[in-house]
Coordinates of C-alpha atoms and ligand atoms in Angstrom, one line a residue:
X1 CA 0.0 0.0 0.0
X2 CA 1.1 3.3 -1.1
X3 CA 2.9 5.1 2.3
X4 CA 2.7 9.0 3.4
X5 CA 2.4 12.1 1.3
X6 CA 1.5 9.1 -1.8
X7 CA -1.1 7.4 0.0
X8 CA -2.5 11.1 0.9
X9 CA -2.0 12.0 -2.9
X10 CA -3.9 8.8 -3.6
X11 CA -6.7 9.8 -1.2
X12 CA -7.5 13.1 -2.7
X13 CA -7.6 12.0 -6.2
X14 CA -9.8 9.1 -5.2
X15 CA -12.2 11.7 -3.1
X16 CA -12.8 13.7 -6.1
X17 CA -13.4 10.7 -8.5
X18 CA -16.4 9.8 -6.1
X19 CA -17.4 13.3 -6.1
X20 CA -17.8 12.9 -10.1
X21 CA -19.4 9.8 -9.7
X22 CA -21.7 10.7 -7.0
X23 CA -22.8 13.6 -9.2
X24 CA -24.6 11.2 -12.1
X25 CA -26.0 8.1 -10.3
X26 CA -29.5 9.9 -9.9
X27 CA -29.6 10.3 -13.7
X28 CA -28.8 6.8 -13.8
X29 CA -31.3 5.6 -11.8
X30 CA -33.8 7.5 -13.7
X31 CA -33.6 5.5 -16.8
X32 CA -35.3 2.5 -17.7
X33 CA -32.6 1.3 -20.3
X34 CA -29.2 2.7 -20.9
X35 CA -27.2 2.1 -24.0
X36 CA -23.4 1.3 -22.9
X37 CA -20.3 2.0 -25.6
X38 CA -17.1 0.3 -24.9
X39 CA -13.9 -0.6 -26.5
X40 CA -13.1 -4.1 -28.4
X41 CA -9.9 -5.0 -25.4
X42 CA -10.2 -6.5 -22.3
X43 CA -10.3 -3.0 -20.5
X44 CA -13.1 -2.3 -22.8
X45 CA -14.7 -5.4 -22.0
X46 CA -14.7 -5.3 -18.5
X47 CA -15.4 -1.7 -18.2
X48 CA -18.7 -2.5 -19.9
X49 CA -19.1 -5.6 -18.1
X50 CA -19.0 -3.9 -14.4
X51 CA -21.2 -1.2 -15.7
X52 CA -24.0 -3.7 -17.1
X53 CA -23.8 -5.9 -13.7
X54 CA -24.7 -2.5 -11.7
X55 CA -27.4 -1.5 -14.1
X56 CA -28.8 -5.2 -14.3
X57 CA -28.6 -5.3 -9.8
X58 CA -31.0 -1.8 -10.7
X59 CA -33.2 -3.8 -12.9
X60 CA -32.4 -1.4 -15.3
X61 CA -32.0 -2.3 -18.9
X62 CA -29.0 -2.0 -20.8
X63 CA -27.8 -2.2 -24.7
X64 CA -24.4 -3.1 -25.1
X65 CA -21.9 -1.2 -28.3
X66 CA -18.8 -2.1 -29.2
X67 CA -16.3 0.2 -31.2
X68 CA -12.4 -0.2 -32.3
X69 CA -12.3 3.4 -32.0
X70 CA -14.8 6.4 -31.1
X71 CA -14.7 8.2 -34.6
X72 CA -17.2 9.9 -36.3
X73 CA -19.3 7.4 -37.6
X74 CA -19.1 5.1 -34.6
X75 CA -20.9 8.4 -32.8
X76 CA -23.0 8.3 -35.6
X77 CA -24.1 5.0 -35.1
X78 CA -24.2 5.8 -31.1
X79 CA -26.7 8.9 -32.1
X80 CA -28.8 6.5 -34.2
X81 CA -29.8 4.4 -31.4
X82 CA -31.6 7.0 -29.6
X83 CA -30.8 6.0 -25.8
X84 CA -32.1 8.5 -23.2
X85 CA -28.6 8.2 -21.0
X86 CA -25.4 6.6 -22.7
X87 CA -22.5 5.6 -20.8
X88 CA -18.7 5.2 -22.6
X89 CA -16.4 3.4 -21.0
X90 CA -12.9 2.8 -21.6
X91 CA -13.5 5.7 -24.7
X92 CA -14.9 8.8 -25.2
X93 CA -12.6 10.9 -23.5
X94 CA -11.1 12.1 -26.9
X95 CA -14.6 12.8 -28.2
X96 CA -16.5 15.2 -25.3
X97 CA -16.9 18.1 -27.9
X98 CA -18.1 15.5 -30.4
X99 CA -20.8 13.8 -28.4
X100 CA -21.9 17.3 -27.1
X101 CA -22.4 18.5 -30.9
X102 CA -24.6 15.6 -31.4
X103 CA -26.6 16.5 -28.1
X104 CA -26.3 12.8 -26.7
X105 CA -26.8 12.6 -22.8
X106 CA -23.4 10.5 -21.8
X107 CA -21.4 10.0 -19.2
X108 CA -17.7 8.9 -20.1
X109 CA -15.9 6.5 -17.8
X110 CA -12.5 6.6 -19.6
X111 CA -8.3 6.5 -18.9
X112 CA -6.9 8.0 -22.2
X113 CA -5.8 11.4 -22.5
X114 CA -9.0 13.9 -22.7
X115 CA -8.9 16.3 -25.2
X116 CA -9.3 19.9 -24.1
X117 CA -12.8 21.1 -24.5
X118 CA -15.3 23.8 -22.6
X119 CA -18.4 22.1 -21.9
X120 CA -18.5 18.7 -20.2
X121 CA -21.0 15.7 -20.2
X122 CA -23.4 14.9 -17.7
X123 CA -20.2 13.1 -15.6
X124 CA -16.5 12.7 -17.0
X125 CA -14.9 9.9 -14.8
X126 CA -11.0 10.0 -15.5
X127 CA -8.1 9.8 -13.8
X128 CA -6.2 12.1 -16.1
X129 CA -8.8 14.8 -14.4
X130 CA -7.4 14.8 -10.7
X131 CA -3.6 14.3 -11.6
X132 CA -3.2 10.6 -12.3
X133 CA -1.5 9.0 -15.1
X134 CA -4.2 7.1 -16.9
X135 CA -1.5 4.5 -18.3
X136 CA -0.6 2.7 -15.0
X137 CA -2.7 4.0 -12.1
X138 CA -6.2 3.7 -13.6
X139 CA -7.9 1.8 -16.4
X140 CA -10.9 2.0 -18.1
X141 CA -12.4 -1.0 -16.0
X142 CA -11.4 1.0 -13.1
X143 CA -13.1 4.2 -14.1
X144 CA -16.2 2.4 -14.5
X145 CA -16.1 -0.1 -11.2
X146 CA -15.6 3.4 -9.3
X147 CA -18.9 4.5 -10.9
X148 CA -20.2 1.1 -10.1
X149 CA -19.2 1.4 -6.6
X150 CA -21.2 4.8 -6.5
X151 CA -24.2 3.0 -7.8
X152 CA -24.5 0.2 -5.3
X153 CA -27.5 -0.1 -3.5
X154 CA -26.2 -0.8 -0.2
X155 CA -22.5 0.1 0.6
X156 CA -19.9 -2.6 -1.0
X157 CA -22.5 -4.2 -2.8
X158 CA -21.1 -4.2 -5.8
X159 CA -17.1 -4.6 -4.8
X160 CA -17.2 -7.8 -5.7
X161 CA -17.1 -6.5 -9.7
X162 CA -13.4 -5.1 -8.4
X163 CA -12.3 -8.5 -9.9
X164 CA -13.6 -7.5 -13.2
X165 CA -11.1 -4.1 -12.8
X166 CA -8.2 -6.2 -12.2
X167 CA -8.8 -7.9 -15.2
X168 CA -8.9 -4.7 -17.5
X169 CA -6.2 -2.9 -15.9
X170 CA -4.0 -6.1 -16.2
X171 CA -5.5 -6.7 -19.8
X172 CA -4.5 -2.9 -20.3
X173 CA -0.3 -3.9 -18.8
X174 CA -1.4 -1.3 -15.8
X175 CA 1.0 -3.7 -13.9
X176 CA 3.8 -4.0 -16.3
X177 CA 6.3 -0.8 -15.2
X178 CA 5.9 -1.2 -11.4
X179 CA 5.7 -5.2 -11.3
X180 CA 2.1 -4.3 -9.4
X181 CA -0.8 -2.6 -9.7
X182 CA -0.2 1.0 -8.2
X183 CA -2.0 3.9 -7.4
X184 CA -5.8 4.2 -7.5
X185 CA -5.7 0.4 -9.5
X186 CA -4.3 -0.7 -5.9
X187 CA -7.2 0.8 -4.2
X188 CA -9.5 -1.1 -6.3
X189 CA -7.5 -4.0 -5.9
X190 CA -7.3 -3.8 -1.9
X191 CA -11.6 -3.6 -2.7
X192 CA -11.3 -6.8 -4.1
X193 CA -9.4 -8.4 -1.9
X194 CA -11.5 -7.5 1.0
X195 CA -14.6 -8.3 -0.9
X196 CA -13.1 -12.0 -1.5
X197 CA -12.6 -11.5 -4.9
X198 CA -9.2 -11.6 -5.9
X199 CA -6.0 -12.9 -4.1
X200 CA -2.6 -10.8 -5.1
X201 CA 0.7 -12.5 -4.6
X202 CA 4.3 -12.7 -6.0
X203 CA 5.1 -15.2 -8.2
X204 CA 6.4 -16.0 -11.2
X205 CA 5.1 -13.5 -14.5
X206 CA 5.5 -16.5 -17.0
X207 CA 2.0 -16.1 -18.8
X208 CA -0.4 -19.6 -18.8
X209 CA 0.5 -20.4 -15.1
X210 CA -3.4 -21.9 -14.9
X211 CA -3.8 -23.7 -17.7
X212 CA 0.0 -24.6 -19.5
X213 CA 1.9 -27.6 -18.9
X214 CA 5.1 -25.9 -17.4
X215 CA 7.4 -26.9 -20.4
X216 CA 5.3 -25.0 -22.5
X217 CA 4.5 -21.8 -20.3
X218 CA 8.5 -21.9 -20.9
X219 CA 8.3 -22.5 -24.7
X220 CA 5.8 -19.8 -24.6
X221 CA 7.5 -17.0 -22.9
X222 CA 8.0 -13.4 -24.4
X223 CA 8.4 -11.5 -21.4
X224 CA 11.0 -11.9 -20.3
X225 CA 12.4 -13.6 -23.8
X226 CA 14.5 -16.3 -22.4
X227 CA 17.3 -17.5 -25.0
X228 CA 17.7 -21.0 -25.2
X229 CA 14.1 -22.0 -24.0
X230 CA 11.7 -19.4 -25.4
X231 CA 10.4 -21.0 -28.7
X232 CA 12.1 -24.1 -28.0
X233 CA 9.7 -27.3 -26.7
X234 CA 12.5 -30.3 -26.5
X235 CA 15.1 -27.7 -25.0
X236 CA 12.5 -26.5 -22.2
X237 CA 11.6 -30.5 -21.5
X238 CA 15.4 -31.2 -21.6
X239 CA 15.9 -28.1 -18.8
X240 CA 13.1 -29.2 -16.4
X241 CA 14.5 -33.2 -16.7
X242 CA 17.7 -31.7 -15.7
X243 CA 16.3 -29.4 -13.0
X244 CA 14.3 -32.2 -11.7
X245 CA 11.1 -31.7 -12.3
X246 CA 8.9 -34.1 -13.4
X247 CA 6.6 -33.1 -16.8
X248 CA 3.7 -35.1 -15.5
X249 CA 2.2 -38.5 -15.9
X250 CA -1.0 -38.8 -17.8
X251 CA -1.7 -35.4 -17.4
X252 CA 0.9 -32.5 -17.9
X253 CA 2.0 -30.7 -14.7
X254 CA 1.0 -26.9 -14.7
X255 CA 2.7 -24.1 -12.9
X256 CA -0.3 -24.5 -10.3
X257 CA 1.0 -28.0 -9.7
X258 CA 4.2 -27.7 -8.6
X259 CA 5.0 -27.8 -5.6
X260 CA 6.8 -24.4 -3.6
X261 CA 10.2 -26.4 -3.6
X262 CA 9.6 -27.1 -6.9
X263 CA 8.6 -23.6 -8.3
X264 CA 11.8 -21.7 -6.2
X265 CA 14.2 -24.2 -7.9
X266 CA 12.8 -23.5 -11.4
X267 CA 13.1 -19.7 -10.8
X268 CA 16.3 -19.9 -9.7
X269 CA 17.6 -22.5 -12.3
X270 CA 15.8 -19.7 -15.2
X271 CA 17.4 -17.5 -13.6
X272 CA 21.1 -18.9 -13.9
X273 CA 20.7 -19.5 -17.1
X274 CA 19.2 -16.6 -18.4
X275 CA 22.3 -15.3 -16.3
X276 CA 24.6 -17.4 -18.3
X277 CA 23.0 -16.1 -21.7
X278 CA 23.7 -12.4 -20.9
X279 CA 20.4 -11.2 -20.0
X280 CA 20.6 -8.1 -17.6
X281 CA 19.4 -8.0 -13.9
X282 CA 16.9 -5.9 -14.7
X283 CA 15.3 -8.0 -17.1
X284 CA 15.2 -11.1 -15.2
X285 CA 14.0 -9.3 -12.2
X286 CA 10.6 -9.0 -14.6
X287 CA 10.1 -12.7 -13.9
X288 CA 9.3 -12.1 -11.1
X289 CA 6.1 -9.6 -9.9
X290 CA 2.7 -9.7 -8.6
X291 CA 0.0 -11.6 -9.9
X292 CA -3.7 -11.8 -9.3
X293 CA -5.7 -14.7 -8.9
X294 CA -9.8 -14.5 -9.0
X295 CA -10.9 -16.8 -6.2
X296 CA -14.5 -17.0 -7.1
X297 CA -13.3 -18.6 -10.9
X298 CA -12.1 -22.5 -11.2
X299 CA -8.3 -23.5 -11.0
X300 CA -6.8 -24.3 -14.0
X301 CA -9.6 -22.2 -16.3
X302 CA -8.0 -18.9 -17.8
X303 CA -10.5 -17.1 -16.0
X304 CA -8.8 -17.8 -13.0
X305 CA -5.8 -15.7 -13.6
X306 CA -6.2 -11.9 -14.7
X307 CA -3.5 -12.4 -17.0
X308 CA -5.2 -15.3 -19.0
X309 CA -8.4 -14.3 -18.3
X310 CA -7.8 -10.5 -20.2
X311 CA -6.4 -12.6 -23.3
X312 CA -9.5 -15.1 -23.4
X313 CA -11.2 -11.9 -23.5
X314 CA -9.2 -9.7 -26.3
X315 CA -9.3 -13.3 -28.2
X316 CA -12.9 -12.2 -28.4
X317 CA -14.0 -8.7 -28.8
X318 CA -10.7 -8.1 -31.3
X319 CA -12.3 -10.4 -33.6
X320 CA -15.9 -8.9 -33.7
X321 CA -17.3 -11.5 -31.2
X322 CA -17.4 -8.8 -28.2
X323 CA -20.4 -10.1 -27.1
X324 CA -19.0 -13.8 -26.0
X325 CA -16.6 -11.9 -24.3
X326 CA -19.2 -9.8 -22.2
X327 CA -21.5 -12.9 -21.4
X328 CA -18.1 -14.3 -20.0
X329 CA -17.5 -11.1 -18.0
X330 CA -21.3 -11.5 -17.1
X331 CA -20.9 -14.7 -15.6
X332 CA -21.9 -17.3 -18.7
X333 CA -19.4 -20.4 -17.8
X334 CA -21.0 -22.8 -20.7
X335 CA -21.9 -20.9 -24.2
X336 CA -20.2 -18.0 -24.6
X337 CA -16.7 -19.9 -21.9
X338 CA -17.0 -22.7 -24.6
X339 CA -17.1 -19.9 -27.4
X340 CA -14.1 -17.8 -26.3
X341 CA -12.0 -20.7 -25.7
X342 CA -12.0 -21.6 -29.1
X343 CA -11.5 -18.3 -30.1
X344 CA -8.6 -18.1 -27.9
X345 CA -6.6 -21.0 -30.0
X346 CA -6.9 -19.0 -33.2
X347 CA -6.1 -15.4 -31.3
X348 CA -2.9 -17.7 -30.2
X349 CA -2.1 -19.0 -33.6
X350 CA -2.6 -15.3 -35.2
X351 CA -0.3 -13.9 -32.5
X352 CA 2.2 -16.5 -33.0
X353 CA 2.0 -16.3 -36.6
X354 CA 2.4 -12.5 -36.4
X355 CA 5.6 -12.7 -34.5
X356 CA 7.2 -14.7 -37.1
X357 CA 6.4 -12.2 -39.7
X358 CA 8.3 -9.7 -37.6
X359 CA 11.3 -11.3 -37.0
X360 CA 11.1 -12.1 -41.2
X361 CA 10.5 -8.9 -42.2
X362 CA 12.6 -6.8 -39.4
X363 CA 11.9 -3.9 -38.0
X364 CA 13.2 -0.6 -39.7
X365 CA 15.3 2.0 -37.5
X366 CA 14.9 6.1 -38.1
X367 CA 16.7 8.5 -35.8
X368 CA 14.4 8.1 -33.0
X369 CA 12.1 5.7 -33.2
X370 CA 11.7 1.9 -35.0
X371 CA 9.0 0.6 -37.2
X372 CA 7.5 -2.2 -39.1
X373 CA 4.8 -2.4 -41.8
X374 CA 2.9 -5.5 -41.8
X375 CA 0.5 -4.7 -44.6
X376 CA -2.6 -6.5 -44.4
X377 CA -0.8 -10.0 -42.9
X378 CA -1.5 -8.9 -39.1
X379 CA -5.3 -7.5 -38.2
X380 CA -5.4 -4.1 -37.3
X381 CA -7.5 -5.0 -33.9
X382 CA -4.2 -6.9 -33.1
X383 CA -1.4 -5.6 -34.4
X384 CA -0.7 -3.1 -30.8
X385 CA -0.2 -6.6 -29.1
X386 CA 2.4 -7.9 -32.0
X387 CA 4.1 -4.1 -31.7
X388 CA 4.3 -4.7 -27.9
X389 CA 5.5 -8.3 -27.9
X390 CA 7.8 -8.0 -30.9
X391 CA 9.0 -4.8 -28.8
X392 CA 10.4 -6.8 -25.4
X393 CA 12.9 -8.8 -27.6
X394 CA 13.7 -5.2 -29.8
X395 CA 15.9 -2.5 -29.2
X396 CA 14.2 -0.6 -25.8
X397 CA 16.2 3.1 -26.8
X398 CA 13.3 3.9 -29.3
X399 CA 9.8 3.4 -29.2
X400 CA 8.8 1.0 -32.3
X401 CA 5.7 1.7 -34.5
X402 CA 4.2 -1.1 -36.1
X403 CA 1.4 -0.3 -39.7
X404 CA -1.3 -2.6 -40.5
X405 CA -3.9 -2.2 -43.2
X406 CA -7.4 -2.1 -41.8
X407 CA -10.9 -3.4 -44.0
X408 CA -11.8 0.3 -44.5
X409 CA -8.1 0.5 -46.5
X410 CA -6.9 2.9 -44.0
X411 CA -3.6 2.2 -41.9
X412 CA -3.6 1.6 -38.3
X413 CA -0.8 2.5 -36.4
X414 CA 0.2 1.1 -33.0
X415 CA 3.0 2.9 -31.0
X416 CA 5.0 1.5 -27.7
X417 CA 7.7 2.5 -25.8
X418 CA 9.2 2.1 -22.5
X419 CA 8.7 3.8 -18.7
X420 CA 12.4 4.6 -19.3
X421 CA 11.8 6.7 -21.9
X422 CA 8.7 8.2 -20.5
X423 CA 10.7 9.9 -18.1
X424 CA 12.9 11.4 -21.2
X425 CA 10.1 12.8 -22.4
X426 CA 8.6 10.7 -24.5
X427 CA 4.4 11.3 -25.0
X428 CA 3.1 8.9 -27.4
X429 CA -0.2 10.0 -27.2
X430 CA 0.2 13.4 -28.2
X431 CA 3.3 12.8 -30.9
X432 CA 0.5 10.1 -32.6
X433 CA -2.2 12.8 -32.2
X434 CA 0.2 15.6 -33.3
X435 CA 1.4 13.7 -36.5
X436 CA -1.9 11.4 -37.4
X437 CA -3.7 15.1 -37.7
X438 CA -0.9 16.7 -39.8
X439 CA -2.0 13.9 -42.6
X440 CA -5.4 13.4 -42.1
X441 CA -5.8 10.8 -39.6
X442 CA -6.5 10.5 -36.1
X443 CA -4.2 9.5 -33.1
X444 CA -4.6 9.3 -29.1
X445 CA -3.9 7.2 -26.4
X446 CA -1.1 7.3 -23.3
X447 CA 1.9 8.3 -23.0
X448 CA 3.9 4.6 -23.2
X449 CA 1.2 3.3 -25.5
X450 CA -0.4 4.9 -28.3
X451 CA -2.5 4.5 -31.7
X452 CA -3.4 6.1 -34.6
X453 CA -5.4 5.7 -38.1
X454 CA -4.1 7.4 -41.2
X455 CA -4.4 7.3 -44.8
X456 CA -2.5 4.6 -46.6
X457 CA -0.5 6.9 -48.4
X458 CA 0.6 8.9 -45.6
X459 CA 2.8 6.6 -44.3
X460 CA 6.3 8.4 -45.3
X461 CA 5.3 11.6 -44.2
X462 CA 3.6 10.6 -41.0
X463 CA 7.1 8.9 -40.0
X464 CA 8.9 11.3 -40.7
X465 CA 6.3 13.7 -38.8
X466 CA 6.5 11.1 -35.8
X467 CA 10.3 10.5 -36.4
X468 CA 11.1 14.4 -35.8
X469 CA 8.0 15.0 -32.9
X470 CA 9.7 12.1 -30.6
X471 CA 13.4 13.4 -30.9
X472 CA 12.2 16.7 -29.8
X473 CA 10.2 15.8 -26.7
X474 CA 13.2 13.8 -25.7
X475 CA 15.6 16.4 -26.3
X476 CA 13.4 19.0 -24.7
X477 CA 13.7 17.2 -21.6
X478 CA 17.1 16.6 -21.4
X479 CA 17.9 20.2 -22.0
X480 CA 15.8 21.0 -19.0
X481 CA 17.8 18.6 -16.7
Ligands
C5P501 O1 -7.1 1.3 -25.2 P1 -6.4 1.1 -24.0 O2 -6.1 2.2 -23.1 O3 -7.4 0.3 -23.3 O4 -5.1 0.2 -24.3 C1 -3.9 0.5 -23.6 C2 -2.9 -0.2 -24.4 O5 -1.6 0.2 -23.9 C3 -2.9 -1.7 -24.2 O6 -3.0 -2.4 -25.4 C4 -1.5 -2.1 -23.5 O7 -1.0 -3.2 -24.2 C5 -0.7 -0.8 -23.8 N1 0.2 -0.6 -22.7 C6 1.6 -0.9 -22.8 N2 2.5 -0.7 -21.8 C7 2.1 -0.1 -20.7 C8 0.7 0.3 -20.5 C9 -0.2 0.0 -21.6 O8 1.9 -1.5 -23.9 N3 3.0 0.1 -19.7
C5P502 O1 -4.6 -0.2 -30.8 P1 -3.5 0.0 -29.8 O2 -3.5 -1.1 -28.8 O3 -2.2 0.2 -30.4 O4 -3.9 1.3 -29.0 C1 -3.0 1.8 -28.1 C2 -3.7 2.9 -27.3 O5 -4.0 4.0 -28.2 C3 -5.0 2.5 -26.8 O6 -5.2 3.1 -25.5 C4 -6.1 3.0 -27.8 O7 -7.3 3.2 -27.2 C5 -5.4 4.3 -28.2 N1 -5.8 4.7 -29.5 C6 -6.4 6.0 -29.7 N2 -6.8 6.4 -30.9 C7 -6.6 5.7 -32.0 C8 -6.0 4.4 -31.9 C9 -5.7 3.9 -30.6 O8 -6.6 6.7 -28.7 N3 -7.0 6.1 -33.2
ZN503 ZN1 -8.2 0.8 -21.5

């Protein structure tokens, strides 16, 4: 828990995001049905998710919409419905003026950068608002189970749906620069935990811990890459023979079925000889962190890890099936579970299949940042995880852009970088928004992780746009220091 002047800090910001949400719940109470936009991730998922469970413990009805992006004819589409109250979530921060013009009633539960405007919706839920970073201390999920909270009909009724949070904000890599969930996430987390929800602990970050056989949550692993194992089945069997760990009789042994001897003899065996191989300190200490476990879902199911559990749910909504996802989210452990898993083997297979196409093709360098185009072989709706997965084994000094060709023929652009450079000055967000405008397009985000959309054609000059932008904001702040 944050200490002192932080957790004070924390308090504050926290006090006035109630205030906000306090603010709306009459007008949400008024409505018989509420139409609820979200965005096609796992933050997006769950934001909606935690929304609809409040509305539904209201008897209030709800429609659910799902957008890759809150442009100009997804607000059309939004306006067409004709909903009384609308609540974004995960979205709409970008857009106030925009759904003002078209005189909706909304109320945006959002994390990404707002975009300066005068007049403001009926409530505008946002960390960004009170001084916190919306790329690490506050999701989208988050935003909406504070709202959610404010709604309950009883106090902590609904705290239970601070599992659902967990998910998005881990689904969104809130956890990723700190090793843990910090700031106002840990609030909600500590909310879960009390509520019975979710367990946090350190272990080991390896991804499939629930439901992989061990040799192949090794085979598996991109973050941290781990030479001589990653993407190697017979050399990860051959390491845990020789570390003594049996695979597993009829069934293959998981992570969750080792025992502790067993799993503090792995790490430190991983870590040897990723020690031998010449990866840093810092690196390796990323394989270790804190993980979240949801103690109402079944061991060994994806749904009872936040980390699996946010991909079973991007392996849906990316791919236009957002609705399996939020019947998951809802509580559906048969249909839609059953559905999503075996969309989840394809979203696997696509992600695996994308990563080979990026070490084939390379990635480009410019002065200050990296890029690769992979034309209409990786979907747009997935191309941000290839960009940040392709980035962990890439060269960390510049953030890396990655271009994919989406239906509409335009080019979707999906920008990463690093904490490190964050503190050099680095804004994603804007340098995307900055250059997308300057061709055409359109561009938002964080600060660490951003996107855009921009005419095919533009590409050149939006790199070079985007290229020039980032050296500047990290020169300007090393002048200043
Ligand atoms: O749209 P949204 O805000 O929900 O998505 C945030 C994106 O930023 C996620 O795709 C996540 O992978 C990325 N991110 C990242 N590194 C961080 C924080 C977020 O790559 N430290
Ligand atoms: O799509 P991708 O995962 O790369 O998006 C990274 C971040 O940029 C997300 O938070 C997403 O919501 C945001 N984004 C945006 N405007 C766009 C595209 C992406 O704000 N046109
Ligand atoms: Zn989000």
């Amino acid at each position: 828990m944050a200490k002192g002047a932080d957790a004070m800090d924390i308090s504050l910001k926290l006090d006035k995001l109630k205030e906000l949400c306090k603010d709306c719940t009459d007008s949400i109470c008024r409505q018989k049905e509420i139409l609820v936009v979200s965005h096609v991730d796992a933050d997006g998922l769950t934001a909606a998710a935690i929304i609809c469970a409040a509305l539904d413990r209201h008897n209030i009805d709800y429609k659910p919409l799902f957008f890759r992006q809150l442009d100009e004819n997804a607000l059309e589409e939004v306006a067409d419905q004709g909903a009384d109250l609308v609540i974004f979530t995960d979205l709409g921060s970008g857009m106030i003026q925009e759904i003002l013009e078209r005189n909706l009633q909304a109320i945006v539960a959002d994390h990404h950068k707002p975009k300066a405007c005068p007049a403001q919706p009926l409530a505008h839920i946002n960390p960004h608002l009170v001084g916190a970073d919306g790329a690490n201390q506050l999701s989208g999920s988050g935003s909406a189970f504070l709202l959610a909270r404010a709604l309950a009909s009883s106090p902590g009724a609904n705290d239970d749906l601070a599992a659902l949070a967990v998910v998005g904000a881990v689904g969104d890599l809130q956890d990723m620069a700190s090793g843990q969930l910090i700031g106002l996430n840990r609030y909600i987390l500590d909310i879960g935990s009390r509520a019975g929800a979710v367990h946090f602990s350190r272990d080991i970050k390896l991804f499939g811990k629930q439901t992989r056989p061990v040799y192949k949550m090794l085979e598996y692993s991109q973050d941290p890459y781990l030479p001589g194992l990653s993407g190697k089945e017979d050399a990860c069997i051959a390491f845990l023979k020789e570390v003594g760990i049996s695979l597993g009789g009829e069934k293959w042994r998981r992570w969750i079925d080792l025992s502790q001897e067993e799993k503090a003899s792995l790490v430190t065996a991983i870590v040897q000889k990723g020690l031998r191989n010449g990866i840093s300190n810092i690196r390796l200490e990323r394989l270790i962190g804190e993980v979240y476990i949801l103690l109402k879902e079944r061991e060994g199911t994806e749904l009872r890890d936040a980390s699996e559990y946010s991909t079973l749910l991007n392996a849906t909504a990316r791919y236009g099936h957002a609705g399996v996802g939020l019947e998951v989210c809802l509580g559906d452990r048969d249909k839609a579970f059953n559905e999503a898993h075996t969309l989840l083997g394809q979203h696997r297979q696509n992600l695996v299949a994308g990563l080979k196409l990026v070490s084939k093709r390379g990635i480009t360098p410019l002065n200050s940042i990296q890029y690769f185009d992979a034309g209409d072989a990786i979907l747009d709706t997935i191309i941000g995880i290839v960009a940040g997965m392709s980035f962990q084994m890439a060269d960390r000094s510049r953030p890396i852009l990655a271009f994919a060709q989406n239906v509409e023929g335009d080019l979707k652009v999906s920008a990463r970088g690093t904490q490190d450079l964050v503190r050099s000055g680095l804004d994603l967000a804007h340098a995307l928004s900055l250059s997308a405008q300057a061709v055409g397009g359109v561009g938002g985000g964080h600060n660490v992780a951003a996107g855009a959309t921009i005419p095919l054609q533009a590409k050149q000059e939006f790199l070079e746009k985007m290229d020039r932008i980032v050296a500047e904001q990290l020169s300007c702040k090393n002048n200043i220091k």
